[in-house]
Short mmCIF file of C-alpha atoms in Angstrom, two decimals:
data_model
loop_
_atom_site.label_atom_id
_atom_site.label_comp_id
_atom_site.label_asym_id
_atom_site.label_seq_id
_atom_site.Cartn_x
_atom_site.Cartn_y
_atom_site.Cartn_z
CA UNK A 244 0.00 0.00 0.00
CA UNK A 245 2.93 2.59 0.75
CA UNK A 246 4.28 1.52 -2.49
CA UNK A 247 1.14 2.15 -4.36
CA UNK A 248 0.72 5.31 -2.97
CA UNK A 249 3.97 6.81 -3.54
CA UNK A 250 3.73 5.44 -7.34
CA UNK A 251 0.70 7.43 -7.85
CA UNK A 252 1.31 10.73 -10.11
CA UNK A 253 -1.61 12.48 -9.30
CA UNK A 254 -4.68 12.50 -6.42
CA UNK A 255 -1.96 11.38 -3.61
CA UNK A 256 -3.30 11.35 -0.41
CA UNK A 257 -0.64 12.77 1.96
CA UNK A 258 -2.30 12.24 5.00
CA UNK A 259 -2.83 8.60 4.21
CA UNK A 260 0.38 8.22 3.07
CA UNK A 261 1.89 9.72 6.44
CA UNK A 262 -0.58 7.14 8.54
CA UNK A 263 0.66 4.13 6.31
CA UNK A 264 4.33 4.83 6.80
CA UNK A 265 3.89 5.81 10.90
CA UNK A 266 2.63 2.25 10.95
CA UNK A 267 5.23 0.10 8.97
CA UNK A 268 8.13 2.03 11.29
CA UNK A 269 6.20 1.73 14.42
CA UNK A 270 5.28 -2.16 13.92
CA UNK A 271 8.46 -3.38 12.40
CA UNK A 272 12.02 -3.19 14.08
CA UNK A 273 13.71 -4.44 9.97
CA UNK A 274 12.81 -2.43 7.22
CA UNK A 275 13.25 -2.81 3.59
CA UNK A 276 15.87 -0.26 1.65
CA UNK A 277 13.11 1.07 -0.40
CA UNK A 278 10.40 1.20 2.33
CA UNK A 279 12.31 2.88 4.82
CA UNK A 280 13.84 5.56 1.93
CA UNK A 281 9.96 6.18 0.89
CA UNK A 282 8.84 6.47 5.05
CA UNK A 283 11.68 8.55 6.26
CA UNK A 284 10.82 11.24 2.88
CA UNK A 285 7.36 10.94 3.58
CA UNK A 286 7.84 11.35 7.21
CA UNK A 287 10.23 14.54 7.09
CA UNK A 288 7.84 16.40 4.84
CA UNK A 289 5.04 15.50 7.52
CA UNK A 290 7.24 17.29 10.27
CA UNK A 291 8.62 20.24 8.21
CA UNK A 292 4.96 21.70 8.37
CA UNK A 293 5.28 25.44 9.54
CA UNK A 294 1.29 26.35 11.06
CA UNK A 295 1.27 26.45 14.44
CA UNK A 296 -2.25 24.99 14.96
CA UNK A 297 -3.30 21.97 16.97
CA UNK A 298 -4.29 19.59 14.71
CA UNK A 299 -0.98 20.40 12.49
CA UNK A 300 1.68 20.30 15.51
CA UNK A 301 0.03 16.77 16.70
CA UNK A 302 0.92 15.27 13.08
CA UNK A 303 4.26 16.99 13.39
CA UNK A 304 4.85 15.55 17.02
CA UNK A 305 3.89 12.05 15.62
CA UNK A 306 6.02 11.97 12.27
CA UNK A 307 9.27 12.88 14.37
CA UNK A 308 8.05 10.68 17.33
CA UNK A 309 7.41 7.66 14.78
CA UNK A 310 11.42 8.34 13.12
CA UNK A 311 12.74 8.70 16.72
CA UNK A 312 12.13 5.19 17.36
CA UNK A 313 13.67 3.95 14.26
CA UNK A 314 16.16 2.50 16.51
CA UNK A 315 19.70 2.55 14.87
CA UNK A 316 19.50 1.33 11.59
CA UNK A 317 21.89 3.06 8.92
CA UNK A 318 19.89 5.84 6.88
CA UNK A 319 21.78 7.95 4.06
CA UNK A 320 22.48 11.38 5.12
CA UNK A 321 20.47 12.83 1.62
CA UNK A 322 17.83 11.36 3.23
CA UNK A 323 17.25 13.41 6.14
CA UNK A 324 20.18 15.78 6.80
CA UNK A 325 18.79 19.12 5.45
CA UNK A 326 15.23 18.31 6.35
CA UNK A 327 16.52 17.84 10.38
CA UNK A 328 18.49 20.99 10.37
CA UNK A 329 16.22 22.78 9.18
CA UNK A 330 13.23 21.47 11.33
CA UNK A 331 16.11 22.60 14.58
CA UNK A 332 17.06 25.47 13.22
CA UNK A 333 13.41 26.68 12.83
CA UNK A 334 12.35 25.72 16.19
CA UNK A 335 15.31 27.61 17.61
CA UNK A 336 14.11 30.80 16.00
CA UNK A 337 10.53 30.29 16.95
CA UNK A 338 10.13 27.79 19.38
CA UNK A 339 6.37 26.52 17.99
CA UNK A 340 7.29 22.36 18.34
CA UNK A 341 6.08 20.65 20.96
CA UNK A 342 8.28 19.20 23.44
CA UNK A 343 8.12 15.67 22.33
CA UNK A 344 8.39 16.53 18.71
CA UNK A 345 11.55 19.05 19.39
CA UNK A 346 13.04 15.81 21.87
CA UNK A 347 12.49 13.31 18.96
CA UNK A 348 13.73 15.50 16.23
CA UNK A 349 17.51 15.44 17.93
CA UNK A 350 16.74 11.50 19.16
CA UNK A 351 16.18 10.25 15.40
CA UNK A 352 19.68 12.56 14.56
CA UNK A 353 21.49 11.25 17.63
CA UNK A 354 20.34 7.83 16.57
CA UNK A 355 21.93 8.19 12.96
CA UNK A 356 25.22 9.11 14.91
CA UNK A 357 26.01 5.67 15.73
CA UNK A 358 26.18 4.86 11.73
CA UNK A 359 27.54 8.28 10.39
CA UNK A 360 30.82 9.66 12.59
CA UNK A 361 30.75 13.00 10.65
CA UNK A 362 27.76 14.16 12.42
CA UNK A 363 29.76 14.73 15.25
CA UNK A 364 30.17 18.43 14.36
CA UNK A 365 26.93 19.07 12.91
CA UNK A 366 25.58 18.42 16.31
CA UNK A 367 27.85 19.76 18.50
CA UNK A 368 28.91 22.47 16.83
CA UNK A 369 26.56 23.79 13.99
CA UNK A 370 23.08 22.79 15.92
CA UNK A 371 24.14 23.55 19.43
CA UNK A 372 23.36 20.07 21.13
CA UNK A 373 24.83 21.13 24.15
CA UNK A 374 23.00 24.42 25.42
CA UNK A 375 19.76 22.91 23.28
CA UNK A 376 19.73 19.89 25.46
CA UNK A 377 20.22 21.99 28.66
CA UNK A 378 17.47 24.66 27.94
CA UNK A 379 15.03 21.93 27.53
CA UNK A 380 16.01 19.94 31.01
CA UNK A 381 15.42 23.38 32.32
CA UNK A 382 12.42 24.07 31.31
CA UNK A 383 11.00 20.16 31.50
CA UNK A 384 11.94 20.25 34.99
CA UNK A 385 10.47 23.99 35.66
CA UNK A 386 7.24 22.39 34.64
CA UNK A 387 6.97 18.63 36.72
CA UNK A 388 5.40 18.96 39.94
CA UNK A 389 7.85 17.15 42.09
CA UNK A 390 5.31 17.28 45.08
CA UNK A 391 2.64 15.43 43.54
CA UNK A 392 0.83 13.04 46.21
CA UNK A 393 2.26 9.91 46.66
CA UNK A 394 -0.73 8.28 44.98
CA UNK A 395 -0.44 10.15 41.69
CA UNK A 396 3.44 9.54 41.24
CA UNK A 397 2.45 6.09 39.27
CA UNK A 398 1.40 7.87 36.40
CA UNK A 399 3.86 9.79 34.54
CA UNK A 400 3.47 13.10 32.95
CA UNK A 401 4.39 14.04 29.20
CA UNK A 402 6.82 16.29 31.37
CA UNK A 403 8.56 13.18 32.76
CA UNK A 404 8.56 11.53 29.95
CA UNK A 405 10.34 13.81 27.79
CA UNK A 406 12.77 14.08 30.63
CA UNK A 407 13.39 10.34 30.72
CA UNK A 408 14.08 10.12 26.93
CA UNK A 409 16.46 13.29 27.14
CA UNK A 410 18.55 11.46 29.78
CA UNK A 411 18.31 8.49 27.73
CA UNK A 412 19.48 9.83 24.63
CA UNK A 413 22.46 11.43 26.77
CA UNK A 414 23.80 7.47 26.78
CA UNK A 415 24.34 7.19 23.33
CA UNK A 416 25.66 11.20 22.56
CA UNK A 417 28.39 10.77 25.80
CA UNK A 418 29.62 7.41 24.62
CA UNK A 419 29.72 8.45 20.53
CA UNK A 420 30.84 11.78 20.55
CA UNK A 421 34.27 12.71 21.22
CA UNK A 422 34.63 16.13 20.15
CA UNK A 423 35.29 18.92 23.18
CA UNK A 424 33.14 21.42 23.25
CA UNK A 425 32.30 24.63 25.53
CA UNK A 426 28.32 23.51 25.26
CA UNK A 427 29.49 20.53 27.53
CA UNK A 428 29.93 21.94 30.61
CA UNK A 429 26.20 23.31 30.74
CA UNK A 430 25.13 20.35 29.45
CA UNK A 431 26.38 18.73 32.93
CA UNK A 432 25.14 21.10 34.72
CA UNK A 433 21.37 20.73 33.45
CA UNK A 434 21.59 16.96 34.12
CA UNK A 435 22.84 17.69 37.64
CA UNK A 436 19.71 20.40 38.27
CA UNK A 437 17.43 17.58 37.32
CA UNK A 438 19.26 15.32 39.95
CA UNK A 439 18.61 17.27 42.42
CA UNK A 440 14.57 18.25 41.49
CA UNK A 441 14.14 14.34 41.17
CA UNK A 442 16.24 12.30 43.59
CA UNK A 443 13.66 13.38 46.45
CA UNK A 444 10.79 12.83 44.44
CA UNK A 445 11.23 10.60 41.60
CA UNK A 446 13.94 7.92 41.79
CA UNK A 447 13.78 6.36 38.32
CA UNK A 448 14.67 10.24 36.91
CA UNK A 449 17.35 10.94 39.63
CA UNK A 450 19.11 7.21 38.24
CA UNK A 451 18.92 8.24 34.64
CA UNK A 452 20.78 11.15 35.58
CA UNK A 453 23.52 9.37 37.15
CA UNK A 454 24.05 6.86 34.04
CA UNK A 455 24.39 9.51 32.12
CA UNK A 456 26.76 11.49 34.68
CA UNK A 457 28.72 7.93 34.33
CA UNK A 458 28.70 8.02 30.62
CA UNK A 459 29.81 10.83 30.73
CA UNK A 460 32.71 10.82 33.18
CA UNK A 461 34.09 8.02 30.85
CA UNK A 462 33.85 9.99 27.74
CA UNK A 463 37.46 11.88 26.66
CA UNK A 464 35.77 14.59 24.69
CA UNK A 465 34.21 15.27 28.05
CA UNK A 466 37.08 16.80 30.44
CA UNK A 467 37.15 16.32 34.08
CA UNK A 468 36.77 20.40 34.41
CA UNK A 469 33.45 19.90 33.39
CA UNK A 470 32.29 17.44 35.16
CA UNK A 471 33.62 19.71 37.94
CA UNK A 472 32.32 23.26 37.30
CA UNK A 473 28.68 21.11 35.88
CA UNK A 474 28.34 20.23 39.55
CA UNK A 475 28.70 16.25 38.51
CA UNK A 476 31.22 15.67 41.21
CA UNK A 477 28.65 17.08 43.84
CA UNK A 478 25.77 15.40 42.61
CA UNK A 479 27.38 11.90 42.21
CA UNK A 480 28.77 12.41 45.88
CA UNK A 481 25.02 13.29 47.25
CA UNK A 482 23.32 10.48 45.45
CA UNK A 483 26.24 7.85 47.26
CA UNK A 484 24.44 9.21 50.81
CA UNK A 485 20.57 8.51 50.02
CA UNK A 486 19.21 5.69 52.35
CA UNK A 487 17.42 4.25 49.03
CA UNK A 488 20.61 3.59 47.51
CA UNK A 489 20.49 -0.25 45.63
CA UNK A 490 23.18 -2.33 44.21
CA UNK A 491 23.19 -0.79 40.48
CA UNK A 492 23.59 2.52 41.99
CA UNK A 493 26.26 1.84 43.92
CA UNK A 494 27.84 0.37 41.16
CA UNK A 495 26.90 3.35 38.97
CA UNK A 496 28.47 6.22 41.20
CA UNK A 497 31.72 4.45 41.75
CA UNK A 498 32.04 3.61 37.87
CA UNK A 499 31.92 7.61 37.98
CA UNK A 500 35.01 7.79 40.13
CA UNK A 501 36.82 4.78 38.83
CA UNK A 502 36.35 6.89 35.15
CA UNK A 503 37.54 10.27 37.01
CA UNK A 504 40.32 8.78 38.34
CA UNK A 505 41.49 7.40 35.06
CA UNK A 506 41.24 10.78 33.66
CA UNK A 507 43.89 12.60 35.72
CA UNK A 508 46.00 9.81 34.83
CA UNK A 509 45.57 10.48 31.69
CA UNK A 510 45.47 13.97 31.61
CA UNK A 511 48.63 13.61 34.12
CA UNK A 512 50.55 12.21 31.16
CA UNK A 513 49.15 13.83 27.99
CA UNK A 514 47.52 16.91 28.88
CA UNK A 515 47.66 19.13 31.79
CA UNK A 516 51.25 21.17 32.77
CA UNK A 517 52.41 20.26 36.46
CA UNK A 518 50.64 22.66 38.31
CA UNK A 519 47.55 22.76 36.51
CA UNK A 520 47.15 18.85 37.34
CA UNK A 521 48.11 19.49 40.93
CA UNK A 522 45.10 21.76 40.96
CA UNK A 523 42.54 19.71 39.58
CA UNK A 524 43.39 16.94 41.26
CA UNK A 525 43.51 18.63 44.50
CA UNK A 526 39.86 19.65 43.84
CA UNK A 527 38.30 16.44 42.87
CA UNK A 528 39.57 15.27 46.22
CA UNK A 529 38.74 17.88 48.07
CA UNK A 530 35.07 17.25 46.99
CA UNK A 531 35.38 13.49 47.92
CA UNK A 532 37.16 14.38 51.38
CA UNK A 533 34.23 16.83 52.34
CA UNK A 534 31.87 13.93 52.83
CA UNK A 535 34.11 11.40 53.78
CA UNK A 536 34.49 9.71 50.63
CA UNK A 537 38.19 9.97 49.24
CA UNK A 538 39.20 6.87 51.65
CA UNK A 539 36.15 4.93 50.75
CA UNK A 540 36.61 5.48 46.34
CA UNK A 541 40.31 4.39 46.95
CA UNK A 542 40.11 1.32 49.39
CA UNK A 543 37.54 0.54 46.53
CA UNK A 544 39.83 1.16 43.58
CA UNK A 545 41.22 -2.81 42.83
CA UNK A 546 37.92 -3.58 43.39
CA UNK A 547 36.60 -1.56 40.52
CA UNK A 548 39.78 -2.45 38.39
CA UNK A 549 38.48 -5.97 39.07
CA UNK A 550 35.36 -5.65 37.45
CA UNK A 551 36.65 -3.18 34.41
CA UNK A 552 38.61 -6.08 33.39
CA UNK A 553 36.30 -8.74 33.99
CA UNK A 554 33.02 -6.98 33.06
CA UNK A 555 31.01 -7.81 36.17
CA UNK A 556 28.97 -5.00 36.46
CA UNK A 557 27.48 -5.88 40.32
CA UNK A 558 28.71 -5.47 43.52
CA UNK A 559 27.98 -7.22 46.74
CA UNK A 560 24.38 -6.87 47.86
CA UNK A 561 25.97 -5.25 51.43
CA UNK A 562 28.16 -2.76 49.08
CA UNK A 563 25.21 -0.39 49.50
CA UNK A 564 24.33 -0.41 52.86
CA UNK A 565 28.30 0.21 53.52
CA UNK A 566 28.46 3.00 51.21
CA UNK A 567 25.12 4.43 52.85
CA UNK A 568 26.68 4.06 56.45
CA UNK A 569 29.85 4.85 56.47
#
């Protein structure tokens, strides 16, 4: 039926078309060369729609929400590249996309990342990723109501949820790209003012943070200065002292040192001038020695070297309780 339509050279019936590709995408996880070529064109004209009333912004939302979970199959760049700038560039002028639609419009271009390396600047660099990413935590998280009753915490808001696929889609951009950049350091620093709305009030946001924080940390186009001025040091250090701490988290936040601490090694060797690394290692201890944690990481730190090599990504079930008591 897609094929038909798009054969047709006259009466084509766009809508129709757009519902017929949304559901081949949506239901299928392997898609044909020529079917996915004829849904992805189909798709991007759906979303490059300008008016800015309901009924056209919900199609929008829903042709970028449908190519956002595409999953990472390999798409030529003809195919989309123009049509996604120009849908980001647009709603960084005027700001009329929805907050899904705006979130899947970078996750469907952060998903074609893992198949085309030279998007690396595009993204960082010509389209901003960075502060983009961080004005939207800011205002996603200016809108949840963290004090919602106890009862009502069950059922997410569209708030939440665009929240927990920005912090998911932080996984894949902090372990592909490796390209330093000034946007990183308030990118941190939105992540760690989501932390700290959520860890009191929604646990499953507050742990998305801190994989990503851990991503992150392990990331060399990501330097330890920003994880420092972004407030990730802090965070990671506050979430090791919550009586709900489990297992994975645990595991999680001392990945996060065990990365750190590889990083002044190797920016010891290749990048920082004597006194420069004597000063930021001097304050990444100095924020683990404020809350008793600098002999805790480093009685710790064969341990971790033990699972790096050996891929065991679990600690002891009493590991928490240690860290939460000590």
């Amino acid at each position: 039926m897609i094929i038909e339509e798009e054969e047709k050279k006259e009466e084509k019936d766009e809508r129709f078309s757009t519902d017929l590709c949304e559901c081949y995408l949506l239901l299928n996880s392997i898609f044909s060369n020529k079917l996915r070529s004829i849904c992805v064109h189909c798709l991007l004209k759906a979303a490059l729609k300008k008016e800015e009333n309901e009924e056209v912004q919900t199609e929008v939302e829903m042709a970028l929400l449908t190519l956002s979970e595409m999953g990472y199959c390999e798409v030529p760049k003809e195919l989309y590249l123009n049509e996604l700038k120009e849908i980001i560039e647009h709603q960084q002028k005027h700001r009329n996309l929805t907050k899904l639609a705006y979130q899947s419009a970078w996750q469907f271009l952060i998903n074609r990342f893992c198949t085309n390396k030279f998007l690396e600047d595009t993204i960082a660099n010509e389209l901003h990723f960075g502060r983009e990413a961080a004005r939207e935590l800011e205002e996603l998280t200016r809108n949840v109501d963290w004090k919602r009753k106890e009862v009502e915490r069950g059922k997410e808001t569209k708030e939440e949820f665009a929240l927990i696929r920005w912090l998911r889609m932080f996984y894949v951009y902090f372990y592909r790209c490796k390209l330093k950049n000034e946007e990183i350091t308030i990118l941190i620093g939105g992540i760690v003012q989501v932390d700290r709305a959520a860890k009191e009030n929604n646990e499953e946001i507050s742990n998305q943070c801190i994989y990503s924080l851990m991503n992150a940390a392990g990331n060399r186009g990501v330097r330890v200065e920003d994880l420092l001025k972004g407030g990730a040091v802090d965070v990671v250090l506050e979430s090791m002292q919550r009586p709900t701490l489990n297992k994975v988290m645990t595991n999680e936040c001392c990945h996060f040192f065990m990365s750190v601490s590889y990083r002044l090694e190797e920016e010891d060797e290749y990048e920082k001038e004597e006194e420069e690394r004597k000063e930021l290692n001097r304050k990444v201890f100095e924020k683990m020695e404020e809350e008793g944690y600098e002999d805790t990481i480093t009685s710790f730190y064969e341990t971790l070297e033990f699972l790096r090599r050996n891929y065991n990504h679990f600690f002891l079930k009493k590991v928490s309780d240690y860290f939460v008591n000590v």
